[in-house]
Short mmCIF file of the C-alpha atoms (twelve columns), coordinates in Angstrom:
data_MODEL
# 
_entry.id   MODEL 
# 
loop_
_atom_site.group_PDB 
_atom_site.id 
_atom_site.type_symbol 
_atom_site.label_atom_id 
_atom_site.label_alt_id 
_atom_site.label_comp_id 
_atom_site.label_asym_id 
_atom_site.label_seq_id 
_atom_site.Cartn_x 
_atom_site.Cartn_y 
_atom_site.Cartn_z 
_atom_site.pdbx_PDB_model_num 
ATOM 1   C CA . UNK A 1   -36.265 -92.336  57.466  1 
ATOM 2   C CA . UNK A 2   -35.092 -91.677  61.017  1 
ATOM 3   C CA . UNK A 3   -38.633 -92.099  62.357  1 
ATOM 4   C CA . UNK A 4   -38.991 -95.452  60.435  1 
ATOM 5   C CA . UNK A 5   -35.871 -96.738  62.036  1 
ATOM 6   C CA . UNK A 6   -37.087 -95.805  65.493  1 
ATOM 7   C CA . UNK A 7   -40.367 -97.581  64.795  1 
ATOM 8   C CA . UNK A 8   -38.637 -100.739 63.752  1 
ATOM 9   C CA . UNK A 9   -36.440 -100.597 66.829  1 
ATOM 10  C CA . UNK A 10  -39.438 -100.232 69.122  1 
ATOM 11  C CA . UNK A 11  -41.176 -103.228 67.427  1 
ATOM 12  C CA . UNK A 12  -38.019 -105.393 67.787  1 
ATOM 13  C CA . UNK A 13  -37.752 -104.388 71.490  1 
ATOM 14  C CA . UNK A 14  -41.353 -105.325 72.185  1 
ATOM 15  C CA . UNK A 15  -40.991 -108.702 70.371  1 
ATOM 16  C CA . UNK A 16  -37.820 -109.472 72.404  1 
ATOM 17  C CA . UNK A 17  -39.449 -108.665 75.700  1 
ATOM 18  C CA . UNK A 18  -42.452 -110.856 74.858  1 
ATOM 19  C CA . UNK A 19  -40.230 -113.794 73.935  1 
ATOM 20  C CA . UNK A 20  -38.154 -113.462 77.124  1 
ATOM 21  C CA . UNK A 21  -41.329 -113.420 79.223  1 
ATOM 22  C CA . UNK A 22  -42.697 -116.560 77.547  1 
ATOM 23  C CA . UNK A 23  -39.460 -118.358 77.963  1 
ATOM 24  C CA . UNK A 24  -39.193 -117.567 81.664  1 
ATOM 25  C CA . UNK A 25  -42.839 -118.660 82.162  1 
ATOM 26  C CA . UNK A 26  -42.118 -121.941 80.397  1 
ATOM 27  C CA . UNK A 27  -39.016 -122.593 82.489  1 
ATOM 28  C CA . UNK A 28  -41.032 -121.864 85.711  1 
ATOM 29  C CA . UNK A 29  -43.765 -124.268 84.569  1 
ATOM 30  C CA . UNK A 30  -41.231 -126.984 83.733  1 
ATOM 31  C CA . UNK A 31  -39.488 -126.540 87.147  1 
ATOM 32  C CA . UNK A 32  -42.806 -126.853 89.025  1 
ATOM 33  C CA . UNK A 33  -43.662 -130.027 87.031  1 
ATOM 34  C CA . UNK A 34  -40.285 -131.581 87.899  1 
ATOM 35  C CA . UNK A 35  -40.725 -130.685 91.580  1 
ATOM 36  C CA . UNK A 36  -44.141 -132.378 91.607  1 
ATOM 37  C CA . UNK A 37  -42.700 -135.558 90.072  1 
ATOM 38  C CA . UNK A 38  -39.745 -135.616 92.555  1 
ATOM 39  C CA . UNK A 39  -42.119 -135.138 95.434  1 
ATOM 40  C CA . UNK A 40  -44.193 -138.119 94.349  1 
ATOM 41  C CA . UNK A 41  -41.041 -140.235 94.106  1 
ATOM 42  C CA . UNK A 42  -39.291 -139.176 97.328  1 
ATOM 43  C CA . UNK A 43  -42.476 -139.001 99.572  1 
ATOM 44  C CA . UNK A 44  -44.784 -141.783 98.584  1 
ATOM 45  C CA . UNK A 45  -48.081 -142.200 100.341 1 
ATOM 46  C CA . UNK A 46  -47.235 -145.082 102.802 1 
ATOM 47  C CA . UNK A 47  -49.580 -146.080 105.537 1 
ATOM 48  C CA . UNK A 48  -47.599 -146.259 108.802 1 
ATOM 49  C CA . UNK A 49  -48.383 -148.928 111.453 1 
ATOM 50  C CA . UNK A 50  -48.038 -148.482 115.142 1 
ATOM 51  C CA . UNK A 51  -45.578 -150.862 116.885 1 
ATOM 52  C CA . UNK A 52  -45.698 -151.403 120.634 1 
ATOM 53  C CA . UNK A 53  -42.362 -152.520 122.051 1 
ATOM 54  C CA . UNK A 54  -42.049 -153.778 125.617 1 
ATOM 55  C CA . UNK A 55  -38.760 -153.104 127.428 1 
ATOM 56  C CA . UNK A 56  -37.321 -155.744 129.753 1 
ATOM 57  C CA . UNK A 57  -37.465 -154.821 133.418 1 
ATOM 58  C CA . UNK A 58  -34.275 -153.376 134.778 1 
ATOM 59  C CA . UNK A 59  -34.397 -155.588 137.872 1 
ATOM 60  C CA . UNK A 60  -31.314 -157.722 138.288 1 
ATOM 61  C CA . UNK A 61  -32.698 -160.550 140.415 1 
ATOM 62  C CA . UNK A 62  -34.295 -163.626 139.152 1 
ATOM 63  C CA . UNK A 63  -36.061 -166.496 141.008 1 
ATOM 64  C CA . UNK A 64  -37.293 -169.690 139.323 1 
ATOM 65  C CA . UNK A 65  -38.578 -173.228 139.779 1 
ATOM 66  C CA . UNK A 66  -37.866 -176.193 137.529 1 
ATOM 67  C CA . UNK A 67  -38.952 -179.786 136.904 1 
ATOM 68  C CA . UNK A 68  -37.218 -182.421 134.768 1 
ATOM 69  C CA . UNK A 69  -35.401 -185.761 134.588 1 
ATOM 70  C CA . UNK A 70  -32.132 -186.668 136.225 1 
ATOM 71  C CA . UNK A 71  -30.190 -189.670 134.919 1 
ATOM 72  C CA . UNK A 72  -28.253 -190.971 137.912 1 
ATOM 73  C CA . UNK A 73  -25.563 -193.377 136.815 1 
ATOM 74  C CA . UNK A 74  -26.282 -197.001 137.975 1 
ATOM 75  C CA . UNK A 75  -29.636 -195.842 139.608 1 
ATOM 76  C CA . UNK A 76  -31.821 -195.109 136.597 1 
ATOM 77  C CA . UNK A 77  -33.549 -191.972 135.357 1 
ATOM 78  C CA . UNK A 78  -35.625 -190.177 137.950 1 
ATOM 79  C CA . UNK A 79  -37.764 -187.043 138.315 1 
ATOM 80  C CA . UNK A 80  -36.045 -183.951 139.752 1 
ATOM 81  C CA . UNK A 81  -37.391 -180.659 140.864 1 
ATOM 82  C CA . UNK A 82  -35.895 -177.583 142.436 1 
ATOM 83  C CA . UNK A 83  -35.458 -173.817 142.662 1 
ATOM 84  C CA . UNK A 84  -32.951 -171.336 141.379 1 
ATOM 85  C CA . UNK A 85  -31.959 -167.867 142.384 1 
ATOM 86  C CA . UNK A 86  -29.800 -165.634 140.066 1 
ATOM 87  C CA . UNK A 87  -28.259 -162.197 140.116 1 
ATOM 88  C CA . UNK A 88  -27.502 -160.619 136.750 1 
ATOM 89  C CA . UNK A 89  -24.184 -158.752 137.080 1 
ATOM 90  C CA . UNK A 90  -24.427 -157.328 133.529 1 
ATOM 91  C CA . UNK A 91  -26.463 -157.997 130.476 1 
ATOM 92  C CA . UNK A 92  -24.160 -160.954 129.657 1 
ATOM 93  C CA . UNK A 93  -22.885 -162.338 132.922 1 
ATOM 94  C CA . UNK A 94  -24.918 -163.685 135.858 1 
ATOM 95  C CA . UNK A 95  -24.498 -165.769 138.990 1 
ATOM 96  C CA . UNK A 96  -26.941 -168.609 139.756 1 
ATOM 97  C CA . UNK A 97  -27.579 -170.682 142.924 1 
ATOM 98  C CA . UNK A 98  -29.593 -173.865 142.417 1 
ATOM 99  C CA . UNK A 99  -31.060 -176.539 144.721 1 
ATOM 100 C CA . UNK A 100 -32.545 -179.804 143.408 1 
ATOM 101 C CA . UNK A 101 -34.061 -183.037 144.907 1 
ATOM 102 C CA . UNK A 102 -34.638 -186.476 143.464 1 
ATOM 103 C CA . UNK A 103 -35.232 -190.051 144.584 1 
ATOM 104 C CA . UNK A 104 -33.316 -192.968 142.987 1 
ATOM 105 C CA . UNK A 105 -34.507 -196.317 141.886 1 
ATOM 106 C CA . UNK A 106 -32.963 -199.677 142.692 1 
ATOM 107 C CA . UNK A 107 -29.934 -200.840 140.710 1 
ATOM 108 C CA . UNK A 108 -30.244 -203.725 138.170 1 
ATOM 109 C CA . UNK A 109 -28.058 -205.776 140.634 1 
ATOM 110 C CA . UNK A 110 -30.637 -205.255 143.411 1 
ATOM 111 C CA . UNK A 111 -33.496 -206.119 141.157 1 
ATOM 112 C CA . UNK A 112 -31.831 -209.381 139.915 1 
ATOM 113 C CA . UNK A 113 -30.318 -210.543 143.217 1 
ATOM 114 C CA . UNK A 114 -33.746 -211.105 144.827 1 
ATOM 115 C CA . UNK A 115 -33.640 -209.160 148.064 1 
ATOM 116 C CA . UNK A 116 -30.208 -207.529 148.312 1 
ATOM 117 C CA . UNK A 117 -30.484 -203.806 149.072 1 
ATOM 118 C CA . UNK A 118 -27.421 -201.617 148.707 1 
ATOM 119 C CA . UNK A 119 -29.229 -198.534 150.110 1 
ATOM 120 C CA . UNK A 120 -32.094 -197.891 152.460 1 
ATOM 121 C CA . UNK A 121 -35.054 -195.789 151.414 1 
ATOM 122 C CA . UNK A 122 -33.634 -192.712 153.130 1 
ATOM 123 C CA . UNK A 123 -30.281 -193.163 151.418 1 
ATOM 124 C CA . UNK A 124 -31.946 -193.260 148.017 1 
ATOM 125 C CA . UNK A 125 -32.881 -189.615 148.396 1 
ATOM 126 C CA . UNK A 126 -30.492 -187.340 146.381 1 
ATOM 127 C CA . UNK A 127 -30.246 -183.613 146.761 1 
ATOM 128 C CA . UNK A 128 -27.757 -181.094 145.498 1 
ATOM 129 C CA . UNK A 129 -26.947 -177.453 145.588 1 
ATOM 130 C CA . UNK A 130 -24.386 -175.456 143.586 1 
ATOM 131 C CA . UNK A 131 -23.245 -171.965 142.639 1 
ATOM 132 C CA . UNK A 132 -22.507 -171.208 138.980 1 
ATOM 133 C CA . UNK A 133 -21.261 -168.408 136.755 1 
ATOM 134 C CA . UNK A 134 -23.235 -168.007 133.517 1 
ATOM 135 C CA . UNK A 135 -22.802 -166.158 130.210 1 
ATOM 136 C CA . UNK A 136 -25.609 -165.074 127.919 1 
ATOM 137 C CA . UNK A 137 -25.021 -165.012 124.176 1 
ATOM 138 C CA . UNK A 138 -26.803 -164.955 120.766 1 
ATOM 139 C CA . UNK A 139 -29.476 -162.473 121.832 1 
ATOM 140 C CA . UNK A 140 -32.325 -162.577 119.352 1 
ATOM 141 C CA . UNK A 141 -36.065 -162.737 118.848 1 
ATOM 142 C CA . UNK A 142 -38.674 -165.428 118.112 1 
ATOM 143 C CA . UNK A 143 -41.427 -164.442 115.704 1 
ATOM 144 C CA . UNK A 144 -44.527 -166.374 116.615 1 
ATOM 145 C CA . UNK A 145 -46.806 -164.418 114.193 1 
ATOM 146 C CA . UNK A 146 -47.045 -160.989 112.576 1 
ATOM 147 C CA . UNK A 147 -48.196 -159.495 115.879 1 
ATOM 148 C CA . UNK A 148 -46.169 -161.482 118.508 1 
ATOM 149 C CA . UNK A 149 -42.418 -161.291 118.943 1 
ATOM 150 C CA . UNK A 150 -40.436 -162.516 121.943 1 
ATOM 151 C CA . UNK A 151 -36.893 -161.915 123.029 1 
ATOM 152 C CA . UNK A 152 -34.558 -164.904 123.768 1 
ATOM 153 C CA . UNK A 153 -30.978 -165.855 124.208 1 
ATOM 154 C CA . UNK A 154 -28.767 -168.891 124.803 1 
ATOM 155 C CA . UNK A 155 -26.487 -169.243 127.799 1 
ATOM 156 C CA . UNK A 156 -23.816 -171.491 129.231 1 
ATOM 157 C CA . UNK A 157 -22.693 -171.880 132.872 1 
ATOM 158 C CA . UNK A 158 -20.261 -173.752 135.053 1 
ATOM 159 C CA . UNK A 159 -19.836 -174.041 138.793 1 
ATOM 160 C CA . UNK A 160 -19.385 -176.278 141.829 1 
ATOM 161 C CA . UNK A 161 -21.391 -177.411 144.873 1 
ATOM 162 C CA . UNK A 162 -22.324 -180.479 146.860 1 
ATOM 163 C CA . UNK A 163 -24.359 -183.658 146.316 1 
ATOM 164 C CA . UNK A 164 -25.953 -185.484 149.250 1 
ATOM 165 C CA . UNK A 165 -26.473 -189.121 148.314 1 
ATOM 166 C CA . UNK A 166 -26.335 -192.447 150.165 1 
ATOM 167 C CA . UNK A 167 -25.861 -190.621 153.491 1 
ATOM 168 C CA . UNK A 168 -22.624 -189.015 152.225 1 
ATOM 169 C CA . UNK A 169 -21.646 -185.645 150.774 1 
ATOM 170 C CA . UNK A 170 -19.767 -185.411 147.610 1 
ATOM 171 C CA . UNK A 171 -18.043 -182.359 146.105 1 
ATOM 172 C CA . UNK A 172 -19.641 -181.850 142.709 1 
ATOM 173 C CA . UNK A 173 -18.805 -179.781 139.590 1 
ATOM 174 C CA . UNK A 174 -21.493 -178.872 137.127 1 
ATOM 175 C CA . UNK A 175 -21.715 -177.448 133.570 1 
ATOM 176 C CA . UNK A 176 -24.785 -176.637 131.574 1 
ATOM 177 C CA . UNK A 177 -26.390 -174.831 128.596 1 
ATOM 178 C CA . UNK A 178 -29.858 -173.565 127.888 1 
ATOM 179 C CA . UNK A 179 -32.264 -171.308 126.105 1 
ATOM 180 C CA . UNK A 180 -34.076 -168.540 127.980 1 
ATOM 181 C CA . UNK A 181 -37.346 -167.405 126.282 1 
ATOM 182 C CA . UNK A 182 -38.960 -164.202 127.639 1 
ATOM 183 C CA . UNK A 183 -42.772 -164.532 127.530 1 
ATOM 184 C CA . UNK A 184 -43.261 -161.123 129.097 1 
ATOM 185 C CA . UNK A 185 -41.016 -158.358 130.360 1 
ATOM 186 C CA . UNK A 186 -40.893 -159.976 133.873 1 
ATOM 187 C CA . UNK A 187 -41.256 -163.686 133.156 1 
ATOM 188 C CA . UNK A 188 -39.079 -166.185 131.212 1 
ATOM 189 C CA . UNK A 189 -39.295 -169.882 130.196 1 
ATOM 190 C CA . UNK A 190 -35.959 -171.744 130.700 1 
ATOM 191 C CA . UNK A 191 -35.095 -174.921 128.829 1 
ATOM 192 C CA . UNK A 192 -31.672 -176.402 129.753 1 
ATOM 193 C CA . UNK A 193 -29.404 -179.358 130.359 1 
ATOM 194 C CA . UNK A 194 -26.927 -179.805 133.165 1 
ATOM 195 C CA . UNK A 195 -24.213 -182.283 133.978 1 
ATOM 196 C CA . UNK A 196 -23.285 -183.017 137.643 1 
ATOM 197 C CA . UNK A 197 -19.971 -184.881 138.168 1 
ATOM 198 C CA . UNK A 198 -18.620 -186.353 141.387 1 
ATOM 199 C CA . UNK A 199 -16.654 -189.336 142.679 1 
ATOM 200 C CA . UNK A 200 -18.069 -192.079 145.002 1 
ATOM 201 C CA . UNK A 201 -17.148 -195.492 146.343 1 
ATOM 202 C CA . UNK A 202 -20.617 -197.060 146.614 1 
ATOM 203 C CA . UNK A 203 -19.499 -200.287 144.999 1 
ATOM 204 C CA . UNK A 204 -16.172 -200.729 146.755 1 
ATOM 205 C CA . UNK A 205 -13.945 -198.751 144.441 1 
ATOM 206 C CA . UNK A 206 -13.636 -195.116 143.519 1 
ATOM 207 C CA . UNK A 207 -15.691 -194.138 140.507 1 
ATOM 208 C CA . UNK A 208 -16.367 -190.812 138.834 1 
ATOM 209 C CA . UNK A 209 -19.944 -190.416 137.634 1 
ATOM 210 C CA . UNK A 210 -21.725 -187.718 135.642 1 
ATOM 211 C CA . UNK A 211 -25.458 -187.391 136.206 1 
ATOM 212 C CA . UNK A 212 -27.217 -185.672 133.212 1 
ATOM 213 C CA . UNK A 213 -30.184 -183.499 133.903 1 
ATOM 214 C CA . UNK A 214 -32.694 -182.055 131.420 1 
ATOM 215 C CA . UNK A 215 -35.281 -179.643 132.724 1 
ATOM 216 C CA . UNK A 216 -37.742 -176.922 132.029 1 
ATOM 217 C CA . UNK A 217 -38.243 -173.999 134.358 1 
ATOM 218 C CA . UNK A 218 -40.142 -170.748 134.917 1 
ATOM 219 C CA . UNK A 219 -38.364 -167.617 136.141 1 
ATOM 220 C CA . UNK A 220 -39.623 -164.301 137.537 1 
ATOM 221 C CA . UNK A 221 -37.604 -161.113 137.573 1 
ATOM 222 C CA . UNK A 222 -37.862 -158.591 140.412 1 
# 
């Protein structure tokens, strides 16, 4: 009787050990299966693309040339061209010096009067220079295609200077706004409008005029 009980005990012990081993193996297999599924979800097979990003030059000086149209009050709309030189104090603020030249047309009074000339040919030449403080804002990017992306920003500026017209010098204030579009890391396309205001007495009485200028320019950084 005692030997039979011992035999039954040994059989139960063997069965229990076998069941525990099978259960542990099943748990390990289930854990490996779950790990494989999580790995597929968390680390999908994505093809990476290489992106080349150009940094803007760190130089703070900018020199440019521009061409456009200058609407001179009472003297028509005329071509204007000039040069600019700027120093970028920070990423947002800059100082700009500008010089422009233009030649005015005859007034409607001169054309209708049949020979009366208010100004000589030399006096019809207009040139100006000014110094302005500018502020860059709304920095962004322009997407030309999937492969070409260019930096850009808007800017505003205001300043003062001098206008030489009709053999006289006039103190002039100016304001403007524009869009600067960086074609490379050292060159930018500049599209802007400016307003030049001064007071003259060409027609016998004091008069304040504002000459509007629209222009496009090209700038180099160095």
